[in-house]
Each structure stands twice: as C-alpha cells, then as structure tokens.
mmCIF file of C-alpha atoms in Angstrom:
data_model
loop_
_atom_site.group_PDB
_atom_site.id
_atom_site.type_symbol
_atom_site.label_atom_id
_atom_site.label_comp_id
_atom_site.label_asym_id
_atom_site.label_seq_id
_atom_site.Cartn_x
_atom_site.Cartn_y
_atom_site.Cartn_z
ATOM 1 C CA MET O 2 -57.242 4.077 40.199
ATOM 2 C CA ALA O 3 -55.405 1.576 42.365
ATOM 3 C CA GLN O 4 -52.471 1.900 39.939
ATOM 4 C CA ALA O 5 -52.318 5.686 40.145
ATOM 5 C CA ARG O 6 -48.724 6.745 40.818
ATOM 6 C CA ARG O 7 -49.053 10.483 41.422
ATOM 7 C CA ILE O 8 -52.112 11.538 43.429
ATOM 8 C CA VAL O 9 -53.462 14.862 44.629
ATOM 9 C CA VAL O 10 -55.620 14.704 47.757
ATOM 10 C CA LYS O 11 -57.706 17.679 48.829
ATOM 11 C CA VAL O 12 -59.179 17.952 52.313
ATOM 12 C CA GLY O 13 -61.553 20.672 53.516
ATOM 13 C CA SER O 14 -61.655 22.708 56.685
ATOM 14 C CA SER O 15 -64.636 20.835 58.094
ATOM 15 C CA SER O 16 -62.643 17.588 58.020
ATOM 16 C CA LEU O 17 -59.742 19.048 60.018
ATOM 17 C CA THR O 18 -61.167 21.501 62.519
ATOM 18 C CA THR O 19 -63.834 21.885 65.154
ATOM 19 C CA ALA O 20 -67.002 23.832 64.402
ATOM 20 C CA SER O 21 -65.792 26.724 66.575
ATOM 21 C CA GLY O 22 -62.385 26.884 64.901
ATOM 22 C CA GLY O 23 -59.086 25.321 65.863
ATOM 23 C CA LEU O 24 -57.387 22.198 64.577
ATOM 24 C CA ASP O 25 -58.620 18.782 65.631
ATOM 25 C CA ALA O 26 -55.352 16.878 66.166
ATOM 26 C CA ASP O 27 -57.069 13.501 66.029
ATOM 27 C CA ARG O 28 -58.606 14.253 62.633
ATOM 28 C CA VAL O 29 -55.303 15.479 61.254
ATOM 29 C CA ASP O 30 -53.496 12.389 62.545
ATOM 30 C CA ALA O 31 -56.154 10.085 61.077
ATOM 31 C CA LEU O 32 -55.711 11.651 57.627
ATOM 32 C CA VAL O 33 -51.920 11.516 57.889
ATOM 33 C CA ASP O 34 -52.104 7.828 58.847
ATOM 34 C CA VAL O 35 -53.954 7.103 55.612
ATOM 35 C CA LEU O 36 -51.682 9.198 53.391
ATOM 36 C CA ALA O 37 -48.477 7.837 54.918
ATOM 37 C CA LYS O 38 -49.662 4.269 54.417
ATOM 38 C CA ALA O 39 -50.674 4.978 50.807
ATOM 39 C CA ARG O 40 -47.152 6.161 49.929
ATOM 40 C CA SER O 41 -45.234 3.735 52.151
ATOM 41 C CA GLY O 42 -44.352 1.363 49.316
ATOM 42 C CA GLY O 43 -42.295 4.029 47.590
ATOM 43 C CA THR O 44 -44.184 3.749 44.294
ATOM 44 C CA ARG O 45 -46.668 6.511 44.973
ATOM 45 C CA GLU O 46 -46.315 10.265 45.276
ATOM 46 C CA ILE O 47 -48.922 12.363 47.057
ATOM 47 C CA VAL O 48 -49.590 16.084 47.012
ATOM 48 C CA LEU O 49 -51.921 17.306 49.750
ATOM 49 C CA VAL O 50 -54.065 20.372 49.087
ATOM 50 C CA SER O 51 -55.270 21.352 52.522
ATOM 51 C CA SER O 52 -57.757 23.957 53.613
ATOM 52 C CA GLY O 53 -57.960 24.934 57.253
ATOM 53 C CA ALA O 54 -55.614 27.882 57.701
ATOM 54 C CA ILE O 55 -58.316 30.451 58.353
ATOM 55 C CA ALA O 56 -60.372 28.025 60.433
ATOM 56 C CA ALA O 57 -57.322 27.111 62.506
ATOM 57 C CA GLY O 58 -56.688 30.768 63.275
ATOM 58 C CA LEU O 59 -60.190 31.590 64.526
ATOM 59 C CA ALA O 60 -59.933 30.334 68.094
ATOM 60 C CA PRO O 61 -56.401 31.649 68.790
ATOM 61 C CA LEU O 62 -57.532 35.133 67.718
ATOM 62 C CA GLY O 63 -60.775 34.937 69.676
ATOM 63 C CA PHE O 64 -63.083 34.942 66.629
ATOM 64 C CA PRO O 65 -66.352 33.089 67.377
ATOM 65 C CA ARG O 66 -66.883 32.442 63.674
ATOM 66 C CA ARG O 67 -65.224 32.992 60.304
ATOM 67 C CA PRO O 68 -65.041 36.780 59.694
ATOM 68 C CA ARG O 69 -66.538 38.194 56.536
ATOM 69 C CA ASP O 70 -64.048 40.977 55.864
ATOM 70 C CA LEU O 71 -60.866 40.180 53.949
ATOM 71 C CA ALA O 72 -58.451 41.816 56.424
ATOM 72 C CA ARG O 73 -59.514 39.657 59.369
ATOM 73 C CA GLN O 74 -59.611 36.559 57.185
ATOM 74 C CA GLN O 75 -56.015 37.268 56.207
ATOM 75 C CA ALA O 76 -55.053 37.764 59.853
ATOM 76 C CA ALA O 77 -56.644 34.438 60.772
ATOM 77 C CA ALA O 78 -54.856 32.766 57.856
ATOM 78 C CA SER O 79 -51.529 34.206 58.990
ATOM 79 C CA VAL O 80 -51.912 32.660 62.446
ATOM 80 C CA GLY O 81 -53.612 29.482 61.286
ATOM 81 C CA GLN O 82 -51.276 28.581 58.399
ATOM 82 C CA GLY O 83 -48.340 28.193 60.767
ATOM 83 C CA LEU O 84 -50.399 26.044 63.121
ATOM 84 C CA LEU O 85 -51.681 23.922 60.241
ATOM 85 C CA VAL O 86 -48.257 23.183 58.751
ATOM 86 C CA ALA O 87 -46.734 22.601 62.197
ATOM 87 C CA ARG O 88 -49.431 20.022 62.889
ATOM 88 C CA TYR O 89 -48.832 18.268 59.571
ATOM 89 C CA THR O 90 -45.058 18.381 60.070
ATOM 90 C CA ALA O 91 -45.312 16.754 63.496
ATOM 91 C CA SER O 92 -47.848 14.171 62.370
ATOM 92 C CA PHE O 93 -45.980 13.075 59.237
ATOM 93 C CA ALA O 94 -42.738 12.966 61.241
ATOM 94 C CA ARG O 95 -44.131 9.869 62.973
ATOM 95 C CA TYR O 96 -43.564 8.094 59.644
ATOM 96 C CA GLY O 97 -40.293 9.801 58.748
ATOM 97 C CA VAL O 98 -41.995 11.869 56.039
ATOM 98 C CA ARG O 99 -40.819 15.426 55.480
ATOM 99 C CA VAL O 100 -43.403 18.095 54.631
ATOM 100 C CA GLY O 101 -42.908 21.037 52.279
ATOM 101 C CA GLN O 102 -45.261 24.015 52.316
ATOM 102 C CA VAL O 103 -46.343 25.580 49.008
ATOM 103 C CA LEU O 104 -48.614 28.650 49.023
ATOM 104 C CA LEU O 105 -50.131 29.777 45.727
ATOM 105 C CA THR O 106 -52.294 32.553 44.344
ATOM 106 C CA GLY O 107 -53.999 32.736 40.981
ATOM 107 C CA ASP O 108 -51.576 35.463 39.934
ATOM 108 C CA ASP O 109 -48.655 33.169 40.739
ATOM 109 C CA THR O 110 -49.872 30.487 38.413
ATOM 110 C CA SER O 111 -51.514 32.087 35.377
ATOM 111 C CA ARG O 112 -48.321 33.835 34.277
ATOM 112 C CA ARG O 113 -45.869 31.774 32.270
ATOM 113 C CA ALA O 114 -42.734 32.175 34.390
ATOM 114 C CA HIS O 115 -44.607 31.777 37.668
ATOM 115 C CA TYR O 116 -46.345 28.665 36.361
ATOM 116 C CA ARG O 117 -43.027 27.052 35.484
ATOM 117 C CA ASN O 118 -41.653 27.917 38.920
ATOM 118 C CA ALA O 119 -44.665 26.346 40.644
ATOM 119 C CA TYR O 120 -44.246 23.145 38.632
ATOM 120 C CA ARG O 121 -40.508 22.934 39.289
ATOM 121 C CA THR O 122 -40.959 23.419 43.032
ATOM 122 C CA LEU O 123 -43.649 20.775 43.382
ATOM 123 C CA ASP O 124 -41.886 18.315 41.109
ATOM 124 C CA GLN O 125 -38.590 18.721 42.962
ATOM 125 C CA LEU O 126 -40.259 18.218 46.343
ATOM 126 C CA LEU O 127 -41.751 14.962 45.093
ATOM 127 C CA THR O 128 -38.437 13.866 43.570
ATOM 128 C CA LEU O 129 -36.737 14.452 46.928
ATOM 129 C CA GLY O 130 -39.318 12.322 48.702
ATOM 130 C CA ALA O 131 -41.100 15.179 50.465
ATOM 131 C CA LEU O 132 -44.849 15.558 50.650
ATOM 132 C CA PRO O 133 -46.012 18.997 49.444
ATOM 133 C CA VAL O 134 -48.813 20.621 51.436
ATOM 134 C CA VAL O 135 -50.457 23.178 49.167
ATOM 135 C CA ASN O 136 -52.832 25.951 50.158
ATOM 136 C CA GLU O 137 -53.974 29.239 48.716
ATOM 137 C CA ASN O 138 -51.867 32.094 50.029
ATOM 138 C CA ASP O 139 -54.769 33.575 51.981
ATOM 139 C CA THR O 140 -52.547 36.007 53.880
ATOM 140 C CA VAL O 141 -51.912 38.146 50.796
ATOM 141 C CA ALA O 142 -54.480 37.065 48.215
ATOM 142 C CA THR O 143 -57.007 39.727 47.270
ATOM 143 C CA ASP O 144 -60.387 39.155 45.683
ATOM 144 C CA GLU O 145 -58.837 39.778 42.261
ATOM 145 C CA ILE O 146 -56.212 37.026 42.536
ATOM 146 C CA ARG O 147 -57.986 34.399 44.623
ATOM 147 C CA PHE O 148 -58.750 30.921 43.344
ATOM 148 C CA GLY O 149 -62.036 31.206 45.217
ATOM 149 C CA ASP O 150 -61.861 27.798 46.857
ATOM 150 C CA ASN O 151 -59.352 25.022 47.383
ATOM 151 C CA ASP O 152 -61.422 22.515 45.413
ATOM 152 C CA ARG O 153 -60.657 24.363 42.202
ATOM 153 C CA LEU O 154 -57.074 24.868 43.353
ATOM 154 C CA ALA O 155 -56.773 21.094 43.839
ATOM 155 C CA ALA O 156 -58.017 20.396 40.305
ATOM 156 C CA LEU O 157 -55.499 22.838 38.866
ATOM 157 C CA VAL O 158 -52.665 21.462 40.998
ATOM 158 C CA ALA O 159 -53.553 17.946 39.822
ATOM 159 C CA HIS O 160 -53.097 19.103 36.252
ATOM 160 C CA LEU O 161 -49.968 21.087 37.107
ATOM 161 C CA VAL O 162 -48.157 18.078 38.610
ATOM 162 C CA ARG O 163 -49.559 15.706 35.952
ATOM 163 C CA ALA O 164 -51.402 13.624 38.529
ATOM 164 C CA ASP O 165 -53.105 10.353 37.667
ATOM 165 C CA LEU O 166 -55.826 10.765 40.286
ATOM 166 C CA LEU O 167 -57.518 13.534 42.276
ATOM 167 C CA VAL O 168 -59.261 12.626 45.537
ATOM 168 C CA LEU O 169 -61.619 15.258 46.950
ATOM 169 C CA LEU O 170 -62.387 14.610 50.615
ATOM 170 C CA SER O 171 -65.404 16.101 52.311
ATOM 171 C CA ASP O 172 -67.773 15.401 55.192
ATOM 172 C CA VAL O 173 -70.159 13.708 52.738
ATOM 173 C CA ASP O 174 -69.430 10.295 51.228
ATOM 174 C CA GLY O 175 -70.118 11.316 47.646
ATOM 175 C CA LEU O 176 -72.461 13.196 45.352
ATOM 176 C CA TYR O 177 -76.160 12.479 45.880
ATOM 177 C CA ASP O 178 -79.084 13.101 43.541
ATOM 178 C CA GLY O 179 -80.723 15.171 46.282
ATOM 179 C CA ASP O 180 -80.189 16.246 49.876
ATOM 180 C CA PRO O 181 -78.073 13.478 51.485
ATOM 181 C CA ALA O 182 -80.140 13.891 54.672
ATOM 182 C CA ARG O 183 -83.264 12.728 52.857
ATOM 183 C CA PRO O 184 -83.805 8.953 52.792
ATOM 184 C CA THR O 185 -85.048 9.179 49.217
ATOM 185 C CA SER O 186 -81.690 10.489 47.969
ATOM 186 C CA SER O 187 -79.210 8.079 46.398
ATOM 187 C CA ARG O 188 -75.457 8.340 45.944
ATOM 188 C CA ILE O 189 -74.312 8.753 42.352
ATOM 189 C CA GLN O 190 -71.535 6.223 41.837
ATOM 190 C CA ASN O 191 -70.257 7.245 38.403
ATOM 191 C CA VAL O 192 -70.219 10.429 36.353
ATOM 192 C CA HIS O 193 -69.113 10.035 32.741
ATOM 193 C CA GLY O 194 -70.201 13.472 31.542
ATOM 194 C CA PRO O 195 -72.462 16.469 32.171
ATOM 195 C CA GLY O 196 -75.526 14.448 31.172
ATOM 196 C CA ASP O 197 -75.170 12.318 34.292
ATOM 197 C CA LEU O 198 -75.710 15.430 36.440
ATOM 198 C CA GLU O 199 -78.887 16.710 34.819
ATOM 199 C CA GLY O 200 -81.580 17.320 37.431
ATOM 200 C CA VAL O 201 -79.207 16.740 40.346
ATOM 201 C CA GLU O 202 -79.629 19.045 43.354
ATOM 202 C CA ILE O 203 -76.175 20.174 44.451
ATOM 203 C CA GLY O 204 -75.894 21.673 47.917
ATOM 204 C CA SER O 205 -73.718 24.497 49.240
ATOM 205 C CA ALA O 206 -71.333 24.704 52.205
ATOM 206 C CA GLY O 207 -71.835 22.454 55.196
ATOM 207 C CA LYS O 208 -73.265 23.341 58.602
ATOM 208 C CA ALA O 209 -69.903 23.814 60.287
ATOM 209 C CA GLY O 210 -69.470 27.181 58.635
ATOM 210 C CA VAL O 211 -65.669 27.084 58.653
ATOM 211 C CA GLY O 212 -65.180 26.361 54.942
ATOM 212 C CA THR O 213 -65.980 28.299 51.788
ATOM 213 C CA GLY O 214 -66.866 25.517 49.396
ATOM 214 C CA GLY O 215 -69.575 22.914 49.390
ATOM 215 C CA MET O 216 -70.692 20.291 46.907
ATOM 216 C CA VAL O 217 -71.032 22.855 44.113
ATOM 217 C CA THR O 218 -67.326 23.711 44.147
ATOM 218 C CA LYS O 219 -66.358 20.049 44.422
ATOM 219 C CA VAL O 220 -68.403 19.082 41.390
ATOM 220 C CA GLU O 221 -66.978 22.012 39.424
ATOM 221 C CA ALA O 222 -63.460 20.997 40.438
ATOM 222 C CA ALA O 223 -64.128 17.372 39.528
ATOM 223 C CA GLN O 224 -65.333 18.420 36.087
ATOM 224 C CA ILE O 225 -62.271 20.617 35.517
ATOM 225 C CA ALA O 226 -59.966 17.710 36.344
ATOM 226 C CA ALA O 227 -61.983 15.094 34.451
ATOM 227 C CA ASN O 228 -62.077 17.285 31.350
ATOM 228 C CA ALA O 229 -58.291 17.555 31.633
ATOM 229 C CA GLY O 230 -57.859 13.769 31.567
ATOM 230 C CA ILE O 231 -57.646 13.065 35.319
ATOM 231 C CA ASP O 232 -59.811 10.564 37.218
ATOM 232 C CA VAL O 233 -61.528 12.009 40.281
ATOM 233 C CA VAL O 234 -63.005 10.405 43.379
ATOM 234 C CA LEU O 235 -65.282 12.486 45.588
ATOM 235 C CA THR O 236 -65.828 10.910 48.994
ATOM 236 C CA SER O 237 -65.646 11.529 52.730
ATOM 237 C CA ALA O 238 -62.437 11.879 54.733
ATOM 238 C CA SER O 239 -63.391 8.743 56.665
ATOM 239 C CA GLN O 240 -63.250 6.744 53.420
ATOM 240 C CA ALA O 241 -59.968 8.153 52.167
ATOM 241 C CA ALA O 242 -58.187 4.819 52.609
ATOM 242 C CA ASP O 243 -60.694 3.034 50.363
ATOM 243 C CA ALA O 244 -60.399 5.732 47.704
ATOM 244 C CA LEU O 245 -56.596 5.516 47.648
ATOM 245 C CA ALA O 246 -56.727 1.719 47.539
ATOM 246 C CA GLY O 247 -59.008 1.806 44.499
ATOM 247 C CA HIS O 248 -62.004 0.314 46.294
ATOM 248 C CA PRO O 249 -65.477 1.395 45.150
ATOM 249 C CA THR O 250 -66.400 4.434 47.223
ATOM 250 C CA GLY O 251 -67.912 7.849 46.809
ATOM 251 C CA THR O 252 -68.524 9.212 43.320
ATOM 252 C CA HIS O 253 -66.111 8.488 40.488
ATOM 253 C CA PHE O 254 -65.807 11.218 37.845
ATOM 254 C CA HIS O 255 -64.289 9.403 34.880
ATOM 255 C CA GLN O 256 -61.548 11.206 33.023
ATOM 256 C CA ARG O 257 -62.372 12.399 29.544
ATOM 257 C CA GLY O 258 -60.754 14.629 27.006
ATOM 258 C CA ARG O 259 -57.070 15.283 26.551
ATOM 259 C CA ARG O 260 -54.597 17.057 28.756
ATOM 260 C CA SER O 261 -54.131 20.600 27.518
ATOM 261 C CA ALA O 262 -51.134 22.801 28.060
ATOM 262 C CA GLY O 263 -51.196 23.161 31.812
ATOM 263 C CA ARG O 264 -50.730 26.888 31.882
ATOM 264 C CA LEU O 265 -53.814 27.358 29.699
ATOM 265 C CA LEU O 266 -55.923 25.473 32.227
ATOM 266 C CA TRP O 267 -54.747 27.909 34.872
ATOM 267 C CA LEU O 268 -55.508 30.808 32.526
ATOM 268 C CA GLN O 269 -59.047 29.572 31.912
ATOM 269 C CA HIS O 270 -60.014 28.629 35.458
ATOM 270 C CA ALA O 271 -57.758 30.582 37.828
ATOM 271 C CA SER O 272 -57.259 33.987 36.260
ATOM 272 C CA THR O 273 -59.357 37.125 36.593
ATOM 273 C CA PRO O 274 -59.371 39.366 33.506
ATOM 274 C CA LYS O 275 -57.999 42.845 34.160
ATOM 275 C CA GLY O 276 -59.595 44.313 31.055
ATOM 276 C CA ALA O 277 -60.980 43.507 27.612
ATOM 277 C CA LEU O 278 -60.176 43.861 23.933
ATOM 278 C CA ILE O 279 -63.067 44.320 21.475
ATOM 279 C CA LEU O 280 -62.461 42.434 18.226
ATOM 280 C CA ASP O 281 -63.906 42.934 14.764
ATOM 281 C CA ASP O 282 -65.679 40.022 13.078
ATOM 282 C CA GLY O 283 -62.615 38.967 11.106
ATOM 283 C CA ALA O 284 -60.446 38.802 14.214
ATOM 284 C CA VAL O 285 -63.098 36.767 16.055
ATOM 285 C CA ARG O 286 -63.139 34.214 13.239
ATOM 286 C CA ALA O 287 -59.345 34.105 13.125
ATOM 287 C CA VAL O 288 -58.990 33.552 16.872
ATOM 288 C CA VAL O 289 -61.912 31.156 17.363
ATOM 289 C CA GLU O 290 -61.977 29.164 14.120
ATOM 290 C CA ARG O 291 -58.386 29.272 12.912
ATOM 291 C CA ARG O 292 -56.815 29.525 16.390
ATOM 292 C CA THR O 293 -54.451 32.309 15.335
ATOM 293 C CA SER O 294 -52.810 35.014 17.425
ATOM 294 C CA LEU O 295 -54.588 38.336 17.899
ATOM 295 C CA LEU O 296 -53.004 41.112 15.826
ATOM 296 C CA PRO O 297 -53.513 44.868 16.313
ATOM 297 C CA ALA O 298 -55.375 45.122 13.013
ATOM 298 C CA GLY O 299 -58.295 43.125 14.425
ATOM 299 C CA VAL O 300 -58.814 45.136 17.606
ATOM 300 C CA GLU O 301 -61.419 47.901 17.625
ATOM 301 C CA ALA O 302 -61.342 49.052 21.264
ATOM 302 C CA VAL O 303 -59.731 48.469 24.639
ATOM 303 C CA GLU O 304 -61.342 48.486 28.104
ATOM 304 C CA GLY O 305 -59.889 48.466 31.614
ATOM 305 C CA GLU O 306 -56.486 49.124 33.117
ATOM 306 C CA PHE O 307 -53.833 46.445 32.738
ATOM 307 C CA THR O 308 -50.147 45.950 32.097
ATOM 308 C CA ALA O 309 -48.273 43.628 29.758
ATOM 309 C CA GLY O 310 -48.619 40.036 30.951
ATOM 310 C CA ASP O 311 -52.068 40.498 32.527
ATOM 311 C CA PRO O 312 -55.021 38.286 31.524
ATOM 312 C CA VAL O 313 -57.659 40.024 29.409
ATOM 313 C CA GLU O 314 -60.913 38.967 27.774
ATOM 314 C CA LEU O 315 -61.300 38.962 24.020
ATOM 315 C CA ARG O 316 -64.854 40.017 23.132
ATOM 316 C CA ASP O 317 -66.865 40.222 19.947
ATOM 317 C CA ALA O 318 -68.854 43.277 18.871
ATOM 318 C CA THR O 319 -71.818 42.262 21.063
ATOM 319 C CA GLY O 320 -69.644 42.124 24.193
ATOM 320 C CA ARG O 321 -69.591 38.317 24.398
ATOM 321 C CA ALA O 322 -66.285 36.918 25.689
ATOM 322 C CA VAL O 323 -64.914 34.435 23.163
ATOM 323 C CA ALA O 324 -61.419 33.919 24.582
ATOM 324 C CA ARG O 325 -59.005 34.894 27.328
ATOM 325 C CA GLY O 326 -55.310 35.605 26.909
ATOM 326 C CA LEU O 327 -52.202 37.234 28.294
ATOM 327 C CA VAL O 328 -51.703 40.596 26.664
ATOM 328 C CA ASN O 329 -48.307 41.783 25.385
ATOM 329 C CA PHE O 330 -48.885 45.530 25.838
ATOM 330 C CA ASP O 331 -50.063 47.926 28.525
ATOM 331 C CA ALA O 332 -53.597 49.265 28.174
ATOM 332 C CA THR O 333 -52.212 52.746 27.599
ATOM 333 C CA GLU O 334 -50.161 51.564 24.621
ATOM 334 C CA ILE O 335 -52.894 49.767 22.717
ATOM 335 C CA PRO O 336 -55.099 52.654 21.472
ATOM 336 C CA ARG O 337 -52.431 53.861 19.036
ATOM 337 C CA LEU O 338 -52.053 50.294 17.706
ATOM 338 C CA LEU O 339 -55.726 49.699 16.884
ATOM 339 C CA GLY O 340 -56.512 48.632 13.354
ATOM 340 C CA ARG O 341 -52.916 48.850 12.153
ATOM 341 C CA SER O 342 -50.639 46.213 10.683
ATOM 342 C CA THR O 343 -47.600 45.036 12.607
ATOM 343 C CA ARG O 344 -45.396 45.963 9.645
ATOM 344 C CA ASP O 345 -46.524 49.587 9.747
ATOM 345 C CA LEU O 346 -46.156 49.712 13.520
ATOM 346 C CA ALA O 347 -42.625 48.332 13.349
ATOM 347 C CA ARG O 348 -41.661 50.876 10.729
ATOM 348 C CA GLU O 349 -43.073 53.785 12.736
ATOM 349 C CA LEU O 350 -42.470 52.728 16.356
ATOM 350 C CA GLY O 351 -39.670 50.170 16.162
ATOM 351 C CA PRO O 352 -39.251 46.379 15.934
ATOM 352 C CA ALA O 353 -40.683 45.815 19.450
ATOM 353 C CA TYR O 354 -44.127 46.579 17.985
ATOM 354 C CA GLU O 355 -43.948 43.966 15.244
ATOM 355 C CA ARG O 356 -45.701 41.365 17.394
ATOM 356 C CA GLU O 357 -49.097 40.081 18.423
ATOM 357 C CA ILE O 358 -51.264 41.756 21.032
ATOM 358 C CA VAL O 359 -52.035 38.250 22.326
ATOM 359 C CA HIS O 360 -50.011 35.268 21.105
ATOM 360 C CA ARG O 361 -51.914 32.072 20.367
ATOM 361 C CA ASP O 362 -49.766 30.186 22.885
ATOM 362 C CA ASP O 363 -51.109 32.523 25.587
ATOM 363 C CA LEU O 364 -54.737 32.254 24.588
ATOM 364 C CA VAL O 365 -57.615 29.963 25.566
ATOM 365 C CA LEU O 366 -61.094 29.835 24.023
ATOM 366 C CA LEU O 367 -64.119 30.194 26.312
#
C-alpha cells in the first residue's frame, strides 16, 4: 500500500463539519495537510471523494438538522457545495495545489458515453497536476439516479480512475466485531473475503446525524472495490497519514478478483433499472451460461417505461433478476419484436432492427 501511485480518499460529513452543520475549517485543513504531504513527492496522484455539501449548507440556511425532503436537501447542497469547494481551494492553495471539482450522478456514469467523459475528465485533471474533488451532484440528483452514499461512489471512482488504493475515512478507526463503544469489541485488522465478516455486527450512521452512511455502507463499498482488484483501508480521519504511508492502521480489505470493464461495475452498482425484460428459459441459459447478447427471440414480455440506453433488469420466468443491461430500444418498440428473429425484423422493419435488444458488452450478471 505504501507503493500505491494513484489513490482515492473518501471523507465523510462527520469528519468535516460540526454536529449542527457548517464546515469545520480546522478539520478541513488537517485533512488537506495530510493529502498535500502524501502527494508532495510528485509520484502520487490523489482523488478526493468528499461528502459535506448538504451538511455545510445547513447552518447558512438556518436548518437545525439535515432535512428529510429531497427539495430542501438539494437547496442545502446548492449552498454547501460552493462553500465546501471554496474551503478546499483555499486550503490546498497553501501548498500550491490546484483543485478541480467533479460532480457525478449515477445516470452520468452508467451510460457508455458519459462514463468515458467522466474518466477523461478525471484522468486529465490528474495529468495536469490538479487534485479532483468528487461529490455526488446532490443539487439535481433524484432518488432514481442517486448513488445513495459517497462510500459507494468512492469505490466506483477508484475503479474508474484505475486506483491502486482506496482509503475510506470515518470517525471510527476501523471495523469492529461489535459496537466499538463496548470494551469487549475488537478491531478487525484484515478482511480477505466475506467469511471474515460472518457474525460481525455492523452499525449504521454515527451520532452526528449529518451524514447518510455508516459502517454498513463503508463495508459494502470496501467489498465492491476489493472484488474489483483494489486494496482498501478503512480507518479514521485522524489516522489518514498512517494509512497513506502504508503503516498498519484500521481495517485492510485485501484486493481479490480481477478488474472488470469499468463501465460494467457502474452498471451493476450505480444504476437503477427503469424496467424489465422477461426471458424464456433458452434466453436465460444463453445470457447466463454462454454470456451471449439478448436477442428479441428470447424475450417473452416487457415491463416498465424506458428509452433506448436505459438500464433494465433481465428476469427469468419466476421474476428473478439474472442480469442487468443497457437496452437498445424504447419500451414502446419492444412488444412487436418479441419472439422474432433479427433477420425477420430486418426484412420487415429495416436494417436498424437487425440487432440485439441488449448487447453482451452492455450486460452484467447479477
């Protein structure tokens, strides 16, 4: 981990703000001090995934606590995001480091063209020596296109930028086998696979009430990244320097598995299906066992309202989702294609219909 060249660091709202909302300048500066030092040799690149926009906007708007409705959350994010980036810009300027803001939604990153644009932007910022500060675009994200939490966003960004290491910072110094407040609980130092987490009590969001995650989302994010071939360290913000230096700290989720096509990771973990296609048994076998594209002949029914390019679930006859993919046709077009060969469709409707409903390159098994 000490040799990691490209690193994604995620920090939560509770590590940056006061319990009542508003940025804590000292906490921000302390984190920036660590990150600036870690990249000062010129051999390391860091992407910062930072929560805190909504929390930073609470006090300026007079909210005593995080609102529950989406509209006021978006208003707080609109005010707070500017304050958050301004604070980072000023703090990193002490070290001559330029900051670049990148706001993402799930919809931005599960589609092929948008995914490529996100990668190019982040990669170019790093090439130019800037430090990207990434956050979910809370000001416009709806429930249907939200990542849900910045822990998962951080895991997906780590895969997107081909990071060597993901560091998840919290107000707890690692994953414990029980409530960290209990003296009988012990910190888990290494996680090599799901078996190491059997019987572990994983808590929810902290007492501050300004964040949306908790240990559950951090563990899920760590597993996403580890399964994608990225080492993960889960520790407290106060121990960030040790984590970046490769010193034993927190909980180390060891990387396993191979890196998949990045866009498919986004499709699996960041997309929300807009509808479903019901497959016959032969199509299920073809998609799941032979990893082929989904052709019209294997589709028995269509559910939901969606347009070409949207993510949809592929279900078997019992309703079980077996895969997820980006569909090539609108929902209104598909009924007349059901059960028919692409050759017949091309002859009757034109060459544009001689194609898959979901191409195998746009499909991920569940």
